[in-house]
Tab-separated table of C-alpha atoms and ligand atoms in Angstrom:
chain	number	residue	atom	x	y	z
A	653	UNK	CA	47.702	-76.151	-40.245
A	654	UNK	CA	48.236	-79.554	-38.686
A	655	UNK	CA	49.261	-81.453	-41.908
A	656	UNK	CA	52.697	-82.828	-42.696
A	657	UNK	CA	54.274	-80.613	-45.358
A	658	UNK	CA	56.094	-82.574	-48.005
A	659	UNK	CA	58.142	-81.325	-51.072
A	660	UNK	CA	58.372	-83.560	-54.165
A	661	UNK	CA	60.338	-82.212	-57.015
A	662	UNK	CA	62.643	-82.852	-60.018
A	663	UNK	CA	65.308	-80.125	-60.674
A	664	UNK	CA	68.171	-80.404	-63.093
A	665	UNK	CA	69.576	-76.894	-62.791
A	666	UNK	CA	67.989	-75.975	-59.456
A	667	UNK	CA	65.311	-73.344	-60.575
A	668	UNK	CA	62.387	-75.707	-59.619
A	669	UNK	CA	63.858	-76.518	-56.216
A	670	UNK	CA	64.145	-72.860	-55.384
A	671	UNK	CA	60.611	-71.996	-56.277
A	672	UNK	CA	59.148	-75.191	-54.626
A	673	UNK	CA	61.145	-74.320	-51.466
A	674	UNK	CA	59.956	-70.801	-51.187
A	675	UNK	CA	56.305	-71.645	-51.719
A	676	UNK	CA	56.813	-74.187	-48.769
A	677	UNK	CA	58.596	-71.571	-46.650
A	678	UNK	CA	55.283	-69.567	-46.716
A	679	UNK	CA	53.432	-72.599	-45.388
A	680	UNK	CA	55.789	-74.148	-42.744
A	681	UNK	CA	59.383	-74.042	-41.754
A	682	UNK	CA	59.407	-77.849	-41.409
A	683	UNK	CA	59.030	-80.211	-44.254
A	684	UNK	CA	59.956	-83.641	-45.594
A	685	UNK	CA	61.764	-83.557	-48.988
A	686	UNK	CA	61.608	-85.844	-51.839
A	687	UNK	CA	64.058	-84.594	-54.467
A	688	UNK	CA	63.483	-87.084	-57.407
A	689	UNK	CA	66.269	-85.717	-59.604
A	690	UNK	CA	68.587	-88.544	-59.251
A	691	UNK	CA	67.578	-91.937	-60.719
A	692	UNK	CA	68.140	-93.725	-57.205
A	693	UNK	CA	65.608	-91.461	-55.787
A	694	UNK	CA	62.993	-92.492	-58.393
A	695	UNK	CA	62.544	-96.066	-57.514
A	696	UNK	CA	60.670	-96.309	-54.309
A	697	UNK	CA	56.920	-96.247	-54.394
A	698	UNK	CA	55.624	-93.373	-52.278
A	699	UNK	CA	52.249	-93.129	-50.492
A	700	UNK	CA	50.841	-89.997	-49.009
A	701	UNK	CA	47.637	-89.682	-46.716
A	702	UNK	CA	44.966	-87.185	-46.152
A	703	UNK	CA	47.179	-85.780	-43.119
A	704	UNK	CA	49.912	-84.773	-45.771
A	705	UNK	CA	50.165	-81.776	-47.996
A	706	UNK	CA	52.486	-82.194	-50.893
A	707	UNK	CA	54.038	-79.429	-53.090
A	708	UNK	CA	54.928	-80.964	-56.356
A	709	UNK	CA	57.328	-79.262	-58.849
A	710	UNK	CA	58.771	-79.988	-62.301
A	711	UNK	CA	60.358	-78.101	-64.948
A	712	UNK	CA	58.526	-77.718	-68.310
A	713	UNK	CA	60.126	-79.692	-71.219
A	714	UNK	CA	58.483	-78.907	-74.565
A	715	UNK	CA	55.348	-77.548	-73.054
A	716	UNK	CA	54.819	-80.809	-71.022
A	717	UNK	CA	55.722	-82.696	-67.786
A	718	UNK	CA	59.110	-84.275	-68.708
A	719	UNK	CA	58.164	-87.594	-70.243
A	720	UNK	CA	60.740	-89.746	-68.383
A	721	UNK	CA	59.020	-88.704	-64.964
A	722	UNK	CA	55.451	-89.885	-66.065
A	723	UNK	CA	55.960	-93.668	-65.477
A	724	UNK	CA	57.507	-92.859	-61.956
A	725	UNK	CA	54.704	-90.681	-61.033
A	726	UNK	CA	52.438	-93.725	-61.396
A	727	UNK	CA	54.111	-95.108	-58.327
A	728	UNK	CA	53.232	-92.153	-56.305
A	729	UNK	CA	49.877	-92.621	-54.605
A	730	UNK	CA	47.770	-90.144	-52.679
A	731	UNK	CA	44.849	-90.877	-50.376
A	732	UNK	CA	42.625	-87.700	-50.719
A	733	UNK	CA	46.015	-85.834	-50.281
A	734	UNK	CA	45.913	-82.101	-50.870
A	735	UNK	CA	48.581	-81.021	-53.198
A	736	UNK	CA	50.013	-77.826	-54.798
A	737	UNK	CA	51.395	-78.103	-58.354
A	738	UNK	CA	54.176	-76.024	-59.593
A	739	UNK	CA	55.811	-75.862	-63.112
A	740	UNK	CA	58.831	-73.854	-63.848
A	741	UNK	CA	59.617	-72.687	-67.448
A	742	UNK	CA	62.309	-70.906	-69.290
A	743	UNK	CA	60.375	-67.740	-70.265
A	744	UNK	CA	59.095	-69.221	-73.523
A	745	UNK	CA	55.823	-71.001	-72.443
A	746	UNK	CA	54.556	-73.642	-70.199
A	747	UNK	CA	51.542	-74.665	-72.404
A	748	UNK	CA	50.008	-77.860	-71.094
A	749	UNK	CA	52.529	-78.830	-68.302
A	750	UNK	CA	50.578	-77.439	-65.383
A	751	UNK	CA	47.367	-79.154	-66.594
A	752	UNK	CA	49.164	-82.342	-67.214
A	753	UNK	CA	50.809	-82.324	-63.772
A	754	UNK	CA	47.575	-81.613	-62.004
A	755	UNK	CA	45.617	-84.452	-63.947
A	756	UNK	CA	48.412	-86.944	-63.331
A	757	UNK	CA	48.424	-86.444	-59.614
A	758	UNK	CA	44.613	-86.043	-59.337
A	759	UNK	CA	44.214	-89.488	-61.087
A	760	UNK	CA	46.501	-90.917	-58.386
A	761	UNK	CA	44.435	-89.881	-55.365
A	762	UNK	CA	45.699	-86.214	-54.895
A	763	UNK	CA	43.335	-83.211	-54.556
A	764	UNK	CA	44.710	-80.045	-56.182
A	765	UNK	CA	44.242	-77.092	-54.174
A	766	UNK	CA	46.514	-74.582	-55.925
A	767	UNK	CA	48.876	-74.427	-58.752
A	768	UNK	CA	51.415	-72.016	-60.292
A	769	UNK	CA	53.688	-71.574	-63.132
A	770	UNK	CA	57.054	-69.763	-62.428
A	771	UNK	CA	59.986	-68.761	-64.582
A	772	UNK	CA	63.468	-70.249	-64.333
A	773	UNK	CA	66.753	-69.444	-66.300
A	774	UNK	CA	66.522	-71.419	-69.390
A	775	UNK	CA	68.326	-74.711	-69.283
A	776	UNK	CA	69.982	-74.151	-72.632
A	777	UNK	CA	71.280	-70.715	-72.206
A	778	UNK	CA	71.916	-67.810	-69.573
A	779	UNK	CA	70.278	-65.263	-71.987
A	780	UNK	CA	66.643	-66.393	-71.456
A	781	UNK	CA	65.128	-66.042	-68.058
A	782	UNK	CA	68.544	-64.862	-66.836
A	783	UNK	CA	69.048	-65.389	-63.125
A	784	UNK	CA	65.457	-66.407	-62.501
A	785	UNK	CA	63.612	-67.098	-60.272
A	786	UNK	CA	64.981	-63.717	-58.954
A	787	UNK	CA	64.034	-61.853	-55.775
A	788	UNK	CA	60.660	-60.801	-57.160
A	789	UNK	CA	59.707	-64.288	-58.215
A	790	UNK	CA	60.657	-65.623	-54.741
A	791	UNK	CA	58.652	-63.067	-52.882
A	792	UNK	CA	55.659	-64.028	-55.021
A	793	UNK	CA	56.419	-67.693	-54.325
A	794	UNK	CA	56.537	-67.121	-50.598
A	795	UNK	CA	53.441	-65.021	-50.312
A	796	UNK	CA	51.537	-67.737	-52.567
A	797	UNK	CA	52.383	-70.119	-49.964
A	798	UNK	CA	51.336	-67.841	-47.103
A	799	UNK	CA	48.103	-67.231	-48.826
A	800	UNK	CA	47.366	-70.995	-49.129
A	801	UNK	CA	48.190	-71.556	-45.437
A	802	UNK	CA	45.736	-68.822	-44.568
A	803	UNK	CA	43.016	-70.306	-46.829
A	804	UNK	CA	43.629	-73.879	-45.412
A	805	UNK	CA	43.302	-72.604	-41.965
A	806	UNK	CA	39.965	-70.676	-42.580
A	807	UNK	CA	38.168	-73.016	-44.879
A	808	UNK	CA	35.422	-74.987	-43.352
A	809	UNK	CA	34.630	-76.917	-46.457
A	810	UNK	CA	35.836	-80.464	-46.822
A	811	UNK	CA	38.564	-80.844	-49.657
A	812	UNK	CA	36.753	-83.601	-51.333
A	813	UNK	CA	34.471	-80.707	-52.949
A	814	UNK	CA	37.597	-78.893	-54.305
A	815	UNK	CA	37.911	-78.093	-57.965
A	816	UNK	CA	41.215	-76.512	-59.208
A	817	UNK	CA	41.060	-75.082	-62.573
A	818	UNK	CA	44.514	-74.295	-64.207
A	819	UNK	CA	45.574	-73.133	-67.730
A	820	UNK	CA	46.292	-75.724	-70.377
A	821	UNK	CA	44.698	-77.569	-73.154
A	822	UNK	CA	43.278	-81.099	-72.328
A	823	UNK	CA	44.697	-82.188	-75.654
A	824	UNK	CA	48.311	-81.940	-74.534
A	825	UNK	CA	50.906	-80.510	-77.063
A	826	UNK	CA	52.360	-83.450	-78.906
A	827	UNK	CA	55.686	-84.449	-77.534
A	828	UNK	CA	58.180	-83.977	-80.284
A	829	UNK	CA	61.810	-83.109	-79.984
A	830	UNK	CA	63.021	-80.144	-81.916
A	831	UNK	CA	66.336	-81.607	-82.082
A	832	UNK	CA	67.651	-85.095	-82.629
A	833	UNK	CA	69.565	-87.178	-80.006
A	834	UNK	CA	72.799	-85.504	-78.785
A	835	UNK	CA	74.900	-85.231	-75.870
A	836	UNK	CA	77.400	-82.500	-74.427
A	837	UNK	CA	80.992	-82.648	-75.349
A	838	UNK	CA	83.899	-82.208	-72.893
A	839	UNK	CA	86.811	-79.871	-73.590
A	840	UNK	CA	90.516	-80.230	-72.404
A	841	UNK	CA	89.860	-77.865	-69.380
A	842	UNK	CA	88.037	-80.797	-67.572
A	843	UNK	CA	89.705	-81.488	-64.156
A	844	UNK	CA	87.967	-84.707	-63.637
A	845	UNK	CA	86.125	-83.505	-60.593
A	846	UNK	CA	83.126	-85.831	-61.152
A	847	UNK	CA	80.481	-83.238	-60.435
A	848	UNK	CA	78.762	-83.738	-63.768
A	849	UNK	CA	78.471	-87.436	-63.287
A	850	UNK	CA	77.496	-87.159	-59.745
A	851	UNK	CA	74.325	-84.845	-60.784
A	852	UNK	CA	73.153	-86.265	-64.100
A	853	UNK	CA	69.566	-87.239	-63.627
A	854	UNK	CA	69.866	-90.044	-66.064
A	855	UNK	CA	73.109	-91.606	-65.184
A	856	UNK	CA	74.115	-90.971	-68.606
A	857	UNK	CA	77.949	-89.912	-67.747
A	858	UNK	CA	80.479	-92.639	-67.293
A	859	UNK	CA	82.160	-92.374	-64.036
A	860	UNK	CA	85.323	-93.794	-65.349
A	861	UNK	CA	85.529	-91.301	-68.207
A	862	UNK	CA	83.545	-88.063	-67.789
A	863	UNK	CA	83.819	-87.256	-71.397
A	864	UNK	CA	81.823	-90.563	-72.314
A	865	UNK	CA	78.254	-89.725	-72.349
A	866	UNK	CA	75.427	-92.160	-73.384
A	867	UNK	CA	73.586	-90.216	-76.116
A	868	UNK	CA	70.525	-92.435	-75.731
A	869	UNK	CA	70.174	-91.680	-72.194
A	870	UNK	CA	70.775	-87.985	-72.392
A	871	UNK	CA	67.686	-85.634	-72.010
A	872	UNK	CA	69.665	-82.346	-72.637
A	873	UNK	CA	68.779	-81.021	-69.289
A	874	UNK	CA	72.197	-79.140	-69.039
A	875	UNK	CA	72.781	-79.936	-65.383
A	876	UNK	CA	76.308	-81.019	-66.491
A	877	UNK	CA	76.998	-77.795	-68.447
A	878	UNK	CA	75.631	-75.551	-65.763
A	879	UNK	CA	77.404	-77.263	-62.866
A	880	UNK	CA	80.724	-77.804	-64.387
A	881	UNK	CA	83.118	-75.602	-62.372
A	882	UNK	CA	85.553	-74.989	-65.374
A	883	UNK	CA	82.926	-74.783	-68.208
A	884	UNK	CA	84.238	-77.827	-69.684
A	885	UNK	CA	80.979	-79.083	-70.985
A	886	UNK	CA	78.764	-77.735	-73.867
A	887	UNK	CA	76.465	-78.770	-76.641
A	888	UNK	CA	78.285	-78.117	-79.886
A	889	UNK	CA	75.826	-79.618	-82.258
A	890	UNK	CA	74.764	-77.093	-84.906
A	891	UNK	CA	70.996	-77.820	-84.374
A	892	UNK	CA	71.330	-77.127	-80.784
A	893	UNK	CA	72.968	-73.709	-81.397
A	894	UNK	CA	70.370	-72.792	-84.046
A	895	UNK	CA	67.430	-73.779	-81.799
A	896	UNK	CA	68.747	-71.913	-78.685
A	897	UNK	CA	69.492	-68.756	-80.859
A	898	UNK	CA	65.917	-69.022	-82.082
A	899	UNK	CA	64.592	-69.077	-78.535
A	900	UNK	CA	66.737	-66.029	-77.471
A	901	UNK	CA	65.672	-64.087	-80.530
A	902	UNK	CA	61.979	-64.867	-80.004
A	903	UNK	CA	61.644	-64.950	-76.198
A	904	UNK	CA	64.322	-62.934	-74.522
A	905	UNK	CA	62.640	-59.338	-74.838
A	906	UNK	CA	59.611	-60.020	-72.896
A	907	UNK	CA	59.591	-60.850	-69.217
A	908	UNK	CA	57.072	-63.474	-68.414
A	909	UNK	CA	55.554	-63.472	-64.993
A	910	UNK	CA	54.512	-66.192	-62.545
A	911	UNK	CA	50.725	-67.255	-62.779
A	912	UNK	CA	48.776	-68.399	-59.738
A	913	UNK	CA	45.764	-70.514	-59.481
A	914	UNK	CA	43.791	-71.211	-56.340
A	915	UNK	CA	40.952	-73.994	-55.940
A	916	UNK	CA	37.174	-72.777	-55.706
A	917	UNK	CA	37.161	-73.327	-51.928
A	918	UNK	CA	39.499	-70.539	-51.493
B	1159	LIG	C1	64.522	-80.503	-72.759
B	1159	LIG	C2	63.935	-79.225	-72.366
B	1159	LIG	C3	62.827	-78.665	-72.824
B	1159	LIG	C4	62.531	-77.416	-72.413
B	1159	LIG	N1	61.262	-76.910	-72.835
B	1159	LIG	C5	60.873	-75.750	-72.379
B	1159	LIG	C6	59.561	-75.204	-72.923
B	1159	LIG	O1	58.861	-75.793	-73.635
B	1159	LIG	N2	59.384	-73.882	-72.556
B	1159	LIG	C7	60.091	-73.095	-71.769
B	1159	LIG	O2	59.775	-71.934	-71.532
B	1159	LIG	N3	61.270	-73.709	-71.235
B	1159	LIG	C8	61.543	-74.939	-71.595
B	1159	LIG	N4	62.821	-75.363	-70.961
B	1159	LIG	C9	63.428	-74.675	-69.932
B	1159	LIG	C10	63.201	-75.135	-68.652
B	1159	LIG	O3	61.791	-75.470	-68.368
B	1159	LIG	C11	63.634	-74.135	-67.617
B	1159	LIG	O4	65.034	-73.801	-67.805
B	1159	LIG	C12	63.507	-74.676	-66.071
B	1159	LIG	O5	63.853	-73.509	-65.260
B	1159	LIG	C13	64.542	-75.888	-65.726
B	1159	LIG	O6	64.314	-76.159	-64.429
B	1159	LIG	P1	65.328	-76.726	-63.422
B	1159	LIG	O7	66.393	-75.641	-63.280
B	1159	LIG	O8	64.649	-77.176	-62.148
B	1159	LIG	O9	65.862	-78.042	-64.226
B	1159	LIG	C14	63.256	-76.697	-71.439
B	1159	LIG	C15	64.449	-77.138	-70.908
B	1159	LIG	C16	64.868	-78.448	-71.325
B	1159	LIG	C17	66.101	-79.081	-70.813
B	1160	LIG	S1	82.053	-81.255	-63.944
B	1160	LIG	FE1	83.384	-80.431	-65.541
B	1160	LIG	S2	85.391	-80.537	-64.748
B	1160	LIG	FE2	84.144	-81.819	-63.471
B	1160	LIG	S3	84.443	-83.894	-64.425
B	1160	LIG	FE3	82.580	-82.967	-65.374
B	1160	LIG	S4	83.308	-81.918	-67.218
B	1160	LIG	FE4	85.188	-82.445	-65.957
B	1161	LIG	S1	74.556	-85.805	-69.827
B	1161	LIG	FE1	72.635	-85.076	-70.553
B	1161	LIG	S2	71.135	-85.818	-69.187
B	1161	LIG	FE2	73.213	-85.965	-67.941
B	1161	LIG	S3	73.386	-84.027	-67.027
B	1161	LIG	FE3	74.301	-83.686	-69.033
B	1161	LIG	S4	72.649	-82.843	-70.319
B	1161	LIG	FE4	71.778	-83.778	-68.510
């Protein structure tokens, strides 16, 4: 394969990054990385050519592509650029997220050649999708990448004739938050290390007071909670606890598995 491999992903608690990198490792050891998790990395316009191959990954939020990313995706242009779409969800469901990701990028000049949904530990709890993606998931991710590489090397057809069909409903699930605005609280164990503020994808945490969080900016991604070295951050809102318990009760007993989709040329 003579294309430049690129990874473009958002990841708040690292599961999307793990999957995307593993898919890429099945294609080529060398790649360019565009980690668009921090706001500073979501400003520049990006343009890819037909000589590029881009693996694009996002976590699923409410069965959709995270809303705050959609505007930025308008600034990322392809030029008949082949792309692989990956969504990672917390063992509930990914609903229309993969179709939405594919459509968004195909409207911007990308050509979908493959897509997949994978499972990551749920942002809200360690009791749903615990420790995923695990070894089995990552093996599937790597062999998916290898299969795409093999198909790309063997296909004679031009990518312009490509059609990729993935699961999802064209009338995307309505975006509605099951919980109102809220932000994590910080307890007295905080050692003021600054990790939470440095990693917050929305710059919602005050660098002069790590317990001061802008509720209007917080997207409940749980990066600050999962990264805090002393477990000083948590959502204590009653609605959050009820919602999370309901997720655990309804979705923790069945292990969901990755779903893979290849285009018609493969
Ligand atoms: C706001 C929000 C909404 C979510 N919605 C869903 C969902 O609809 N279905 C699901 O299975 N998981 C859902 N999750 C869980 C994430 O998709 C999952 O934990 C994913 O692995 C996070 O990826 P990351 O580690 O790359 O941030 C949601 C998480 C957050 C923070
Ligand atoms: S990561 Fe935890 S310990 Fe570090 S500043 Fe944030 S809340 Fe405090
Ligand atoms: S403050 Fe909100 S947006 Fe920022 S890392 Fe924590 S949960 Fe995510």
